Short mmCIF file of C-alpha atoms and ligand atoms in Angstrom, two decimals:
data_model
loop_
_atom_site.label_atom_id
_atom_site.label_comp_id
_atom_site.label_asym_id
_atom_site.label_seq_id
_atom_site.Cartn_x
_atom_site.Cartn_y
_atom_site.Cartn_z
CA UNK A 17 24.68 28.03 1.60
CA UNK A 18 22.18 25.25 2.71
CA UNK A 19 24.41 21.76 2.24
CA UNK A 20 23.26 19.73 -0.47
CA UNK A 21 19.93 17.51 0.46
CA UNK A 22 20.99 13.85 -0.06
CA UNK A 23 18.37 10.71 0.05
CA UNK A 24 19.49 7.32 -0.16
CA UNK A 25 17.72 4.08 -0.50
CA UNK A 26 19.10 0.80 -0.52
CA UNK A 27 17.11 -2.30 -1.30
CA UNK A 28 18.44 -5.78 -0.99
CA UNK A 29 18.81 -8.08 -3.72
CA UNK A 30 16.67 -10.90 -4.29
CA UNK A 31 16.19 -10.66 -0.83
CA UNK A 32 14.11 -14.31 0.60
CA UNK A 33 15.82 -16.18 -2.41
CA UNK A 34 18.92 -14.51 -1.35
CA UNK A 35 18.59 -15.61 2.04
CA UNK A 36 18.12 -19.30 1.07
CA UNK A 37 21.22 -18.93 -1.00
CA UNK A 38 23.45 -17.68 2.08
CA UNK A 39 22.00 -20.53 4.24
CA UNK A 40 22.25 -23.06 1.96
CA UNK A 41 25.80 -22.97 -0.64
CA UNK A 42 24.75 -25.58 -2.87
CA UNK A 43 21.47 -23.43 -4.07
CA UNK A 44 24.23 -20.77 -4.75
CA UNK A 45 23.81 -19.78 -8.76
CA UNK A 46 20.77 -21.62 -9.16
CA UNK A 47 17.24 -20.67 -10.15
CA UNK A 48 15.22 -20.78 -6.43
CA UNK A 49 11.95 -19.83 -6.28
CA UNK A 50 10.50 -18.70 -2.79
CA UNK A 51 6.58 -18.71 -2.32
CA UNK A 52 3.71 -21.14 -2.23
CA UNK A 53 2.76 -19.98 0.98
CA UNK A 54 -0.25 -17.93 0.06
CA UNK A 55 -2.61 -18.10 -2.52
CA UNK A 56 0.14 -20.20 -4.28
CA UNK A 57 2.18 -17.69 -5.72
CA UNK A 58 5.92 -17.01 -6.24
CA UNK A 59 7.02 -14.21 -3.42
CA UNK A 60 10.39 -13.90 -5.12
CA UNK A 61 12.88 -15.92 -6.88
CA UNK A 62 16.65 -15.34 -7.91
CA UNK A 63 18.19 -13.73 -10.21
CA UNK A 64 18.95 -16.94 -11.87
CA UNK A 65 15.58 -17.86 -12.37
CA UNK A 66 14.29 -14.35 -13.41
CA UNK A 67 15.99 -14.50 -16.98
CA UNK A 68 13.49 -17.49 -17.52
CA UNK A 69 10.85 -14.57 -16.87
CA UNK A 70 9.70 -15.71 -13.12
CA UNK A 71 8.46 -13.21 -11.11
CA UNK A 72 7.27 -12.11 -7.66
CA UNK A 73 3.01 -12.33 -7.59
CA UNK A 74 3.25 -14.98 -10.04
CA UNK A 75 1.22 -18.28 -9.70
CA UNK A 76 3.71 -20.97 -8.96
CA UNK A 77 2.51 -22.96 -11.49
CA UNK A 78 3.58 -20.61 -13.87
CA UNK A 79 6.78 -20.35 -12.49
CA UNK A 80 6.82 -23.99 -13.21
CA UNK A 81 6.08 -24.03 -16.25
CA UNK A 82 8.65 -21.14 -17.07
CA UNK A 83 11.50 -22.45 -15.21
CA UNK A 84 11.16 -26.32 -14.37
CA UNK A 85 14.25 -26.98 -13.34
CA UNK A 86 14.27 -24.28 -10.60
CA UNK A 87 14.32 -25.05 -7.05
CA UNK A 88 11.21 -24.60 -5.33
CA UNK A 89 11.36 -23.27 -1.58
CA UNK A 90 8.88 -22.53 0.89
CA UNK A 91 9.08 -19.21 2.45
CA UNK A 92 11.16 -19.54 6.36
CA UNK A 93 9.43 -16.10 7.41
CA UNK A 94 11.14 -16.02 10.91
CA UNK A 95 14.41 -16.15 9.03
CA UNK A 96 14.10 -13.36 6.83
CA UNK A 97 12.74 -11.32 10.10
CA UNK A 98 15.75 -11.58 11.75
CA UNK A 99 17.87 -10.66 8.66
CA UNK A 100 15.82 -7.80 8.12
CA UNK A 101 16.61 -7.24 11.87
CA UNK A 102 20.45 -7.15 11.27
CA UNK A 103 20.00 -5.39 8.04
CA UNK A 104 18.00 -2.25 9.70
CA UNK A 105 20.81 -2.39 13.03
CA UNK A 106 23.48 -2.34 10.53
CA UNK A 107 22.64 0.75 8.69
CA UNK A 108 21.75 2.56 11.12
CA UNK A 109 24.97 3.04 12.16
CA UNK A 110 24.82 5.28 9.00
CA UNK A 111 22.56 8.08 9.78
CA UNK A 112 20.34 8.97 12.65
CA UNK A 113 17.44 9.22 10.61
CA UNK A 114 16.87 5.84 9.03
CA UNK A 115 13.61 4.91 7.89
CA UNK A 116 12.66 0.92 6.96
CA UNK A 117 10.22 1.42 4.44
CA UNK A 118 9.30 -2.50 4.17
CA UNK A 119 11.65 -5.68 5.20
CA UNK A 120 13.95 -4.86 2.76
CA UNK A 121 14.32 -1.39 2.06
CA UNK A 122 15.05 1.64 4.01
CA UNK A 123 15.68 5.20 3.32
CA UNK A 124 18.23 7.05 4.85
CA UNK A 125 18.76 11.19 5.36
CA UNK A 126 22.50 11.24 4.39
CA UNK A 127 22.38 14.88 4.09
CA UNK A 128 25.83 16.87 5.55
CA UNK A 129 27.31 13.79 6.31
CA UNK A 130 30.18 14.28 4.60
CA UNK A 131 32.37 15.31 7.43
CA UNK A 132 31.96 11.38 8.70
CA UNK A 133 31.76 9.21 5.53
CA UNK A 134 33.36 11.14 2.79
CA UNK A 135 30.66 12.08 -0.21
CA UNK A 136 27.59 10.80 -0.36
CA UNK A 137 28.86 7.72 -2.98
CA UNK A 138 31.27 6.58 -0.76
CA UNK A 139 28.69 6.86 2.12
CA UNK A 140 26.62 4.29 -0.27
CA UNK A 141 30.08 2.02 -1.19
CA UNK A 142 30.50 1.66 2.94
CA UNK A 143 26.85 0.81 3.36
CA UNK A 144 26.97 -1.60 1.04
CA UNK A 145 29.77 -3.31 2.07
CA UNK A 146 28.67 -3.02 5.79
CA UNK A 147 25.36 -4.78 4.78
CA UNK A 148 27.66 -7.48 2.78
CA UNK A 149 29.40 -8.32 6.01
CA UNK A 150 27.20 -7.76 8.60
CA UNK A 151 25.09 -10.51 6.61
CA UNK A 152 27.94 -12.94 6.21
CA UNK A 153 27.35 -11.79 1.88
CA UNK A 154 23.92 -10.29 1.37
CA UNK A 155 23.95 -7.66 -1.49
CA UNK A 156 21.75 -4.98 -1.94
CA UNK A 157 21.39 -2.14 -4.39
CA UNK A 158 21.71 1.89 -3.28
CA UNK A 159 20.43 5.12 -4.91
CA UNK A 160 21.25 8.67 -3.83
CA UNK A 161 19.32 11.33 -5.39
CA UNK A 162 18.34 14.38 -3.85
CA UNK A 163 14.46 13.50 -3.43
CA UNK A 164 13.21 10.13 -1.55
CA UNK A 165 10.77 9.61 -4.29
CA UNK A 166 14.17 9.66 -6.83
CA UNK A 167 16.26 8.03 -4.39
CA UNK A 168 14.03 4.72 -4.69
CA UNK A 169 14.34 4.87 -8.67
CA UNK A 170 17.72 5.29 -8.70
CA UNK A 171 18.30 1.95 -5.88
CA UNK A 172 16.40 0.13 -9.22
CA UNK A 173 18.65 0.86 -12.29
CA UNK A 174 21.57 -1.10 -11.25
CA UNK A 175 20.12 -3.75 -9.98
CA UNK A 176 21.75 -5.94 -8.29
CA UNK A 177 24.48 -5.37 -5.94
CA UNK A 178 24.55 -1.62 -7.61
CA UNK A 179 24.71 1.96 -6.69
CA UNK A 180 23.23 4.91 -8.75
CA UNK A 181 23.66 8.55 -7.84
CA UNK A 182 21.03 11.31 -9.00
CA UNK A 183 22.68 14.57 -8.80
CA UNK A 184 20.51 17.67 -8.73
CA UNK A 185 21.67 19.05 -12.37
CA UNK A 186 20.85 14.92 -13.86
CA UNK A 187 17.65 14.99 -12.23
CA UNK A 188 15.70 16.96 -15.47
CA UNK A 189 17.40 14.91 -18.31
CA UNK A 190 16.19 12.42 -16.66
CA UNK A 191 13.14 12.86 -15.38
CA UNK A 192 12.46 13.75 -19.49
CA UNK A 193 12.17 10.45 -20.55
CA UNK A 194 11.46 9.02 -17.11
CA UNK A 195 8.27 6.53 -17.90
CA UNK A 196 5.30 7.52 -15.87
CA UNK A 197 5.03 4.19 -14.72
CA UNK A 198 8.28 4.08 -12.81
CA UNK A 199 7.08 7.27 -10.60
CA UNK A 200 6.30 5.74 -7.66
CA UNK A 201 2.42 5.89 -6.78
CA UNK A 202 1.73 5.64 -10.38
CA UNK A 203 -0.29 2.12 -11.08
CA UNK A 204 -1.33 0.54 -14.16
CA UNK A 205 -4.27 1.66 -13.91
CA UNK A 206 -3.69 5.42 -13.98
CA UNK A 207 -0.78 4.77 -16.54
CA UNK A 208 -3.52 3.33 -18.48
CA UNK A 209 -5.26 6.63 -18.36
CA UNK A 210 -2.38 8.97 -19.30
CA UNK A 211 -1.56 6.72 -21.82
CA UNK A 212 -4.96 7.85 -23.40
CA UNK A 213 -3.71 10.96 -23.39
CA UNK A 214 -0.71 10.71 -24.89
CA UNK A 215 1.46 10.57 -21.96
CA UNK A 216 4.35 8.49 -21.37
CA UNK A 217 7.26 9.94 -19.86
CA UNK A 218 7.29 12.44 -17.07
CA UNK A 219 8.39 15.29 -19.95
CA UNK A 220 5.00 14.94 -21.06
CA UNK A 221 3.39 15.34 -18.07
CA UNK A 222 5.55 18.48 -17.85
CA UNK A 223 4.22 20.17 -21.01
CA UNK A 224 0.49 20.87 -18.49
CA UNK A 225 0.45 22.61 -15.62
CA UNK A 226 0.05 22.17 -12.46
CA UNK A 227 -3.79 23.28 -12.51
CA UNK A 228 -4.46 20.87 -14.93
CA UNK A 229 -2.90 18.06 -13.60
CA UNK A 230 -5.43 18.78 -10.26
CA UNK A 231 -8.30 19.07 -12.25
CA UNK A 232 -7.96 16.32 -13.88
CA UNK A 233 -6.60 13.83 -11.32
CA UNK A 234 -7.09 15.60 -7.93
CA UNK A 235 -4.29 15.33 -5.35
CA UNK A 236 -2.79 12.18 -7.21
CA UNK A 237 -2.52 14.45 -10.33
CA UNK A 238 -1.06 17.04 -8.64
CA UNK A 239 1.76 14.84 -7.34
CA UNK A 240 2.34 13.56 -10.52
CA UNK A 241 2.72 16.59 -11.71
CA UNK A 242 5.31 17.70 -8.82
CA UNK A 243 7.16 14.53 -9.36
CA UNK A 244 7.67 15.13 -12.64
CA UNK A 245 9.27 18.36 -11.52
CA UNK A 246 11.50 16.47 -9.55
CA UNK A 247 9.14 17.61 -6.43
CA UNK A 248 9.09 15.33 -3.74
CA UNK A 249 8.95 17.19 0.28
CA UNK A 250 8.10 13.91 2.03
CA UNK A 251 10.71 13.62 5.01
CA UNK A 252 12.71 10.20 5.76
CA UNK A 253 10.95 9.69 9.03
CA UNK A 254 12.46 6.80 11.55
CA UNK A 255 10.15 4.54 12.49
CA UNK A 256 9.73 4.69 16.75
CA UNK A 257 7.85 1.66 18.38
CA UNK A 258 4.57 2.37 19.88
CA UNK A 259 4.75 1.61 23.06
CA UNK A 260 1.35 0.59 23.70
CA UNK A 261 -1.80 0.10 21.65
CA UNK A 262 -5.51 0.52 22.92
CA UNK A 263 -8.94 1.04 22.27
CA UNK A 264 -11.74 2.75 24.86
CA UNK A 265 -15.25 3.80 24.97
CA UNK A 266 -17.81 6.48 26.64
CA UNK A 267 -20.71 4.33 26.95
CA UNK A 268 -23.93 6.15 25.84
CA UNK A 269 -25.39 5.37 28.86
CA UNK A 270 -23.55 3.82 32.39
CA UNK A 271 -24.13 0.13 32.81
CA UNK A 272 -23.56 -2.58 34.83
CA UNK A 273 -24.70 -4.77 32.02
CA UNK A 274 -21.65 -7.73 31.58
CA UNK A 275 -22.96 -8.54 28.54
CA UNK A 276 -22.61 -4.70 27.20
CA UNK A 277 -19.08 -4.52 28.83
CA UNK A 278 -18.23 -7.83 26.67
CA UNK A 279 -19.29 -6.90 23.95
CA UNK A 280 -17.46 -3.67 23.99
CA UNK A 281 -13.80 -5.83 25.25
CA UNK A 282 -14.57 -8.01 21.90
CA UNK A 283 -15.05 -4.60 19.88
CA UNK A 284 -11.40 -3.20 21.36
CA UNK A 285 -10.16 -6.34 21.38
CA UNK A 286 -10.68 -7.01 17.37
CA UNK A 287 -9.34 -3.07 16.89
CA UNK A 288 -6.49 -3.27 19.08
CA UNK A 289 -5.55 -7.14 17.50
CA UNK A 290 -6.00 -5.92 13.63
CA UNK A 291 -3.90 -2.77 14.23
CA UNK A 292 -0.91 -4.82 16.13
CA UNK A 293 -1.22 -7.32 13.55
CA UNK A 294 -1.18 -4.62 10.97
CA UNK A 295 2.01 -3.55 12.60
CA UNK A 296 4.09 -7.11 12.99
CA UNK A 297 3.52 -5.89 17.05
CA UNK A 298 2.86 -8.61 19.81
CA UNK A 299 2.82 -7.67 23.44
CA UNK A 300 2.53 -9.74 26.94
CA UNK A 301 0.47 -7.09 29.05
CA UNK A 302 -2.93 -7.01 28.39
CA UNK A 303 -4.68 -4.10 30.30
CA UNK A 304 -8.41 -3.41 31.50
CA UNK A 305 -8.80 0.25 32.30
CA UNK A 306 -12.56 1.24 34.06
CA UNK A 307 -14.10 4.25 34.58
CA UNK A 308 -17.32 4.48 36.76
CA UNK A 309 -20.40 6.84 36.52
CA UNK A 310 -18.19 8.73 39.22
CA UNK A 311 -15.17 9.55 37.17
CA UNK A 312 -12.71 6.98 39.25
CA UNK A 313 -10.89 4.81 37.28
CA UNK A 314 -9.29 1.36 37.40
CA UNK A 315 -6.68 -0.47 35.80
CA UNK A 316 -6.12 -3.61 35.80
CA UNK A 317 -3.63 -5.73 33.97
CA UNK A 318 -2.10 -9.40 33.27
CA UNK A 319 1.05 -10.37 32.39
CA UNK A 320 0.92 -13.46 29.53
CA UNK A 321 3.82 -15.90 29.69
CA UNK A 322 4.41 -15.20 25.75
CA UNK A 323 3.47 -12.07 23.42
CA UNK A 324 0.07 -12.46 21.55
CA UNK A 325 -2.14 -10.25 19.33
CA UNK A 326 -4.75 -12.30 18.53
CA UNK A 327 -8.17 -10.69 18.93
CA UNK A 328 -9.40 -13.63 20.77
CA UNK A 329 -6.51 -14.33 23.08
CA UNK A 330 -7.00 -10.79 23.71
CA UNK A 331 -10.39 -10.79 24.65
CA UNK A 332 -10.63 -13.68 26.68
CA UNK A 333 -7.76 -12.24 28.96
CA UNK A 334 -9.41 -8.68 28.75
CA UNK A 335 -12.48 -10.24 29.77
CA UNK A 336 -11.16 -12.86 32.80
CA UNK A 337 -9.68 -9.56 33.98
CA UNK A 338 -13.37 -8.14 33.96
CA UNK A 339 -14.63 -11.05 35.68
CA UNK A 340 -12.26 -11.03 38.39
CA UNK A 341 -13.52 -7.13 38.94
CA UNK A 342 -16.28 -6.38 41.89
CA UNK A 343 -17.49 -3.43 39.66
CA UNK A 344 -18.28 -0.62 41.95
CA UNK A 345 -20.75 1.30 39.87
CA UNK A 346 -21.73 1.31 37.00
CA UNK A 347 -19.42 1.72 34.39
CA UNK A 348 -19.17 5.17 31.97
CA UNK A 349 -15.80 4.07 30.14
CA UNK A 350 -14.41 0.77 29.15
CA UNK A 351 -10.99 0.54 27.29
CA UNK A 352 -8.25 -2.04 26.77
CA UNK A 353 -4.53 -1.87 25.60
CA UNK A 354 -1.98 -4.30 25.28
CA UNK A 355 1.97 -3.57 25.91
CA UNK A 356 5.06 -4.82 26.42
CA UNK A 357 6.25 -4.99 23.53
CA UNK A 358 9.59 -6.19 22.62
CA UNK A 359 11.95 -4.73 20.06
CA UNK A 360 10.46 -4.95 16.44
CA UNK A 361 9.19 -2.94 13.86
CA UNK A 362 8.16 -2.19 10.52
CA UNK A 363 11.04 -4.53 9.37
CA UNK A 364 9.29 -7.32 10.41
CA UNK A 365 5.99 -6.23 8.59
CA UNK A 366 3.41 -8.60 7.79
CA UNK A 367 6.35 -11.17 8.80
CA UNK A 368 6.44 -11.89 12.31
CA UNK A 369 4.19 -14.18 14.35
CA UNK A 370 4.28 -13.92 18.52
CA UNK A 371 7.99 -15.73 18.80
CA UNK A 372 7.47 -19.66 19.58
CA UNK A 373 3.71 -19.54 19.76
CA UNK A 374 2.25 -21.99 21.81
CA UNK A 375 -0.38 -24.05 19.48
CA UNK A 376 -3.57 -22.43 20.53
CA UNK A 377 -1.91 -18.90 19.44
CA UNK A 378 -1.22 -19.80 16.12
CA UNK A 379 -4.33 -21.30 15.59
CA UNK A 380 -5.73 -18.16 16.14
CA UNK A 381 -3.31 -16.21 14.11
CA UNK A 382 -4.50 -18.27 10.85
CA UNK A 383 -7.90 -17.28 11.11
CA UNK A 384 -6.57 -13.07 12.31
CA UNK A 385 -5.04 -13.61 9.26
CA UNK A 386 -8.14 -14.83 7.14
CA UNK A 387 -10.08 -11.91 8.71
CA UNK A 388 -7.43 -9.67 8.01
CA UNK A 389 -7.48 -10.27 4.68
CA UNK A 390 -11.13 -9.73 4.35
CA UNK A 391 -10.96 -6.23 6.13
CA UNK A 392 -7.99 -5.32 3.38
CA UNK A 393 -10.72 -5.85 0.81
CA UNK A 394 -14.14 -5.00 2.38
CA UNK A 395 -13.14 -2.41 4.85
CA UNK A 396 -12.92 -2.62 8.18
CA UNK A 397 -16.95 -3.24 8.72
CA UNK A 398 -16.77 -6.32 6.79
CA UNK A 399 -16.06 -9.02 8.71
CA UNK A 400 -17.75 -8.75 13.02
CA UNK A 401 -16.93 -11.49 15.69
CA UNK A 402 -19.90 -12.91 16.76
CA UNK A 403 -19.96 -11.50 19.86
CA UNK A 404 -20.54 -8.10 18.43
CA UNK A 405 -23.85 -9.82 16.39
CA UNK A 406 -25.02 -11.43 19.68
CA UNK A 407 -25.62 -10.26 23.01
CA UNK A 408 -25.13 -13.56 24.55
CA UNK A 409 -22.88 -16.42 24.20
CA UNK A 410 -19.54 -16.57 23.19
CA UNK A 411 -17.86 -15.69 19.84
CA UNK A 412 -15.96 -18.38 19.03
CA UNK A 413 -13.63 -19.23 16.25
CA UNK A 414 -15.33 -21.07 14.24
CA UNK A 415 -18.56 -18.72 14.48
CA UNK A 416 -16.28 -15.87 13.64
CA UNK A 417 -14.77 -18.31 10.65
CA UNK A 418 -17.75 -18.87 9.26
CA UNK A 419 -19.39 -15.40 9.98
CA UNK A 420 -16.29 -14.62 7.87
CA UNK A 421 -17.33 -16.77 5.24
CA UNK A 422 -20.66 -15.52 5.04
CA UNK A 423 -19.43 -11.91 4.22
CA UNK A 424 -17.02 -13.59 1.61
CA UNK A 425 -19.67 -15.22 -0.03
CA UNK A 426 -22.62 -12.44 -0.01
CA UNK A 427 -20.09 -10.02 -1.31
CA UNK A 428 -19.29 -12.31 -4.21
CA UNK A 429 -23.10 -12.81 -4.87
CA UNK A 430 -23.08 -8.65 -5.15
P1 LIG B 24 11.44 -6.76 -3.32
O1 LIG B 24 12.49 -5.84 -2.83
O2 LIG B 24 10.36 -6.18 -4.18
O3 LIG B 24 12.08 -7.95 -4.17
P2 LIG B 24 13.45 -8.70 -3.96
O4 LIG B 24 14.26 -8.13 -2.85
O5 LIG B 24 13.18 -10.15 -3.83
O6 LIG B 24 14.19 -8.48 -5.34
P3 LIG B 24 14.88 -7.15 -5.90
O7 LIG B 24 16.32 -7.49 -6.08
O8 LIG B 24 14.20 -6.86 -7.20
O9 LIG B 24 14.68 -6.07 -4.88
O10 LIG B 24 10.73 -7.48 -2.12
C1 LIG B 24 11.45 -7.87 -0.95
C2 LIG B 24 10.94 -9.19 -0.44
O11 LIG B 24 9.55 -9.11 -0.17
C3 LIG B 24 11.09 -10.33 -1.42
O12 LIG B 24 12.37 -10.94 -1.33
C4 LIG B 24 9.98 -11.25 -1.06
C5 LIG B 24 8.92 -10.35 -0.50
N1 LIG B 24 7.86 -10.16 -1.51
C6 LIG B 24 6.75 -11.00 -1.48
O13 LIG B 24 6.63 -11.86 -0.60
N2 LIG B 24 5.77 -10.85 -2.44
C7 LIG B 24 5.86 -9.91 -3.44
O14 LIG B 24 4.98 -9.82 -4.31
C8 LIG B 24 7.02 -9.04 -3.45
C9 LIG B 24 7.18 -7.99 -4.53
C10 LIG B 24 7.97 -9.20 -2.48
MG1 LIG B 25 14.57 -6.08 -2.70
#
């Protein structure tokens, strides 16, 4: 017989307030409130302060008003990084097929590991308490269930410091009253709409088939509809760092043209940037690679004192590297790639700046980040460099700023 397919998640608790409490003892059962860094709103607060109704995503100002006695703390990003660091080394120690799902939550496949930690509760006890001392006290919350999608419910309902197991024969009593809008994937939005319906709890959604559920909603109705069932095949898959990351081109036509050639480094320069940033990646090697109209190829690489991924560090070294090139012939490909890496990962999502950037750097990150955010909400198309809307001169930040501007604002107008 197959052994038993186990899924844990584990989520820490209040995890930046928590951090601030660790650091700092006298903040220790008090209501502390962590945000203000973007857009003004609260990124999460403490327990303490969430029975005065606080919550992450809220406007500081109404966490103010809710709780004015709270302490109010900027986030210390590089901080919770490195915690998030420790957290993901610890468990892994667990199972060999861990999976950090954002910087404070990770999956784990704990199935037939028995033989090593006992069952699969007292797997969760030791993780927990592993966590709690590999932090110097963090707590976080576990749940084992036999599906990841169930797993991650089940880390919520004892909340914090709490384990919940799932076991195969509990899974359709409770799944029957199960709200639709705890199944993750399911947003207000398309609550909204099943609401209309009449449906509430994944029972109901179980009363219409499958082929219903499609033609109505598509593939998100069809996974509702497996969920519901308890259905969830997706795979706790461990995050491996890239090792490199790179964009290239076939030119239409072979060219000697500097001006094309720039244009094109500023194109793979704002790809390779966005998707490293995307990432939390930074690397120190940036790399030119050449083709000519014969077929041979080039590389050519520089090694930066300190990690960037900034599109405009990146294509100001791509293109001193092109400068410094006697181009042989004319040119058929054009690519660049940064590496060199160090350790990170998904852990440090949407968290971790180059380590100690030098002033310039950071500069630039701030307005990655602006342009960043525009892609998120316009697409990728949205927001061009100016070098990619002009064949001569230089994109420079605050073209690209404003250009960035400019899209903001005519999308508004629409
Ligand atoms: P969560 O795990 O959603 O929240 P949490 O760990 O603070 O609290 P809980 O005990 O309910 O799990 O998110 C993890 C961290 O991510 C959180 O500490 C701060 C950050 N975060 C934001 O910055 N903005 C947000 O809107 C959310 C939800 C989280
Ligand atoms: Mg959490």
């Amino acid at each position: 017989m197959a052994a038993q397919r186990w899924i844990m998640h584990m989520d820490m608790d209040a995890f930046f307030a928590s951090i601030e409490q660790l650091d700092d003892p006298s903040l220790r059962g008090k209501p502390i409130i962590v945000g203000g860094e973007h857009r003004g709103v609260v990124s999460t607060c403490s327990y303490e302060a969430r029975k005065f109704g606080v919550r992450s995503a809220m406007p500081i100002s109404e966490a103010r008003r809710r709780c004015p006695h709270g302490v109010y703390i900027r986030p210390r990003l590089r901080r919770y990084a490195e915690m998030s660091a420790l957290v993901r080394e610890t468990i892994a120690r667990f199972s060999p097929l861990v999976e950090m799902a954002s910087v404070d939550e990770a999956y784990l496949d704990a199935t037939g590991l028995e033989r090593l930690f006992g069952p699969v509760e007292e797997m969760g006890l030791q993780l927990k308490q592993a966590v709690r001392e590999a932090t110097g006290g963090l707590t976080c919350s576990v749940g084992i269930a036999p599906v990841k999608f169930l797993a991650k419910i089940s880390s919520e309902q004892r909340k914090p410091d709490g384990l919940f197991m799932l076991r195969p024969e509990e899974v359709p009593a409770f799944l029957h009253d199960l709200p639709v809008r705890a199944v993750p994937g399911v947003g207000r939005q398309f609550a909204a709409a099943l609401a209309q319906m009449g449906v509430k709890s994944c029972g109901e959604v179980s009363r219409y088939s499958e082929e219903f559920w499609k033609r109505k909603f598509g593939k998100a109705g069809q996974v509702l509809w497996a969920r519901a069932q308890g259905i969830d095949p997706r795979e706790v898959v461990p995050w491996t760092a890239p090792k490199s990351e790179s964009a290239e081109v076939t030119l239409d036509e072979d060219t000697r043209d500097l001006d094309i050639l720039r244009t094109w480094l500023m194109r793979h320069a704002e790809r390779v940037g966005t998707s490293l940033r995307r990432h939390g990646l930074a690397g120190r090697t940036i790399t030119l690679k050449i083709k000519y109209a014969d077929f041979r190829q080039i590389t050519r690489q520089v090694t930066l004192p300190q990690r960037v991924n900034s599109t405009k560090t990146i294509y100001d070294t791509a293109k001193d590297i092109l400068d410094s090139v006697e181009l042989a012939d004319r040119v058929r490909l054009i690519g660049v790639g940064v590496s060199g890496f160090e350790e990170g990962g998904p852990s440090q999502l949407s968290l971790l700046p180059p380590k100690e950037p030098e002033k310039d750097e950071s500069r630039r990150g701030k307005l990655d980040k602006a342009v960043d955010a525009l892609r998120a909400r316009y697409g990728r198309e949205a927001v061009v460099r100016g070098r990619l809307f002009e064949a001569h001169g230089e994109g420079d930040d605050r073209k690209a700023a404003s250009q960035a501007e400019r899209m903001e604002a005519d999308k508004l107008r629409k």
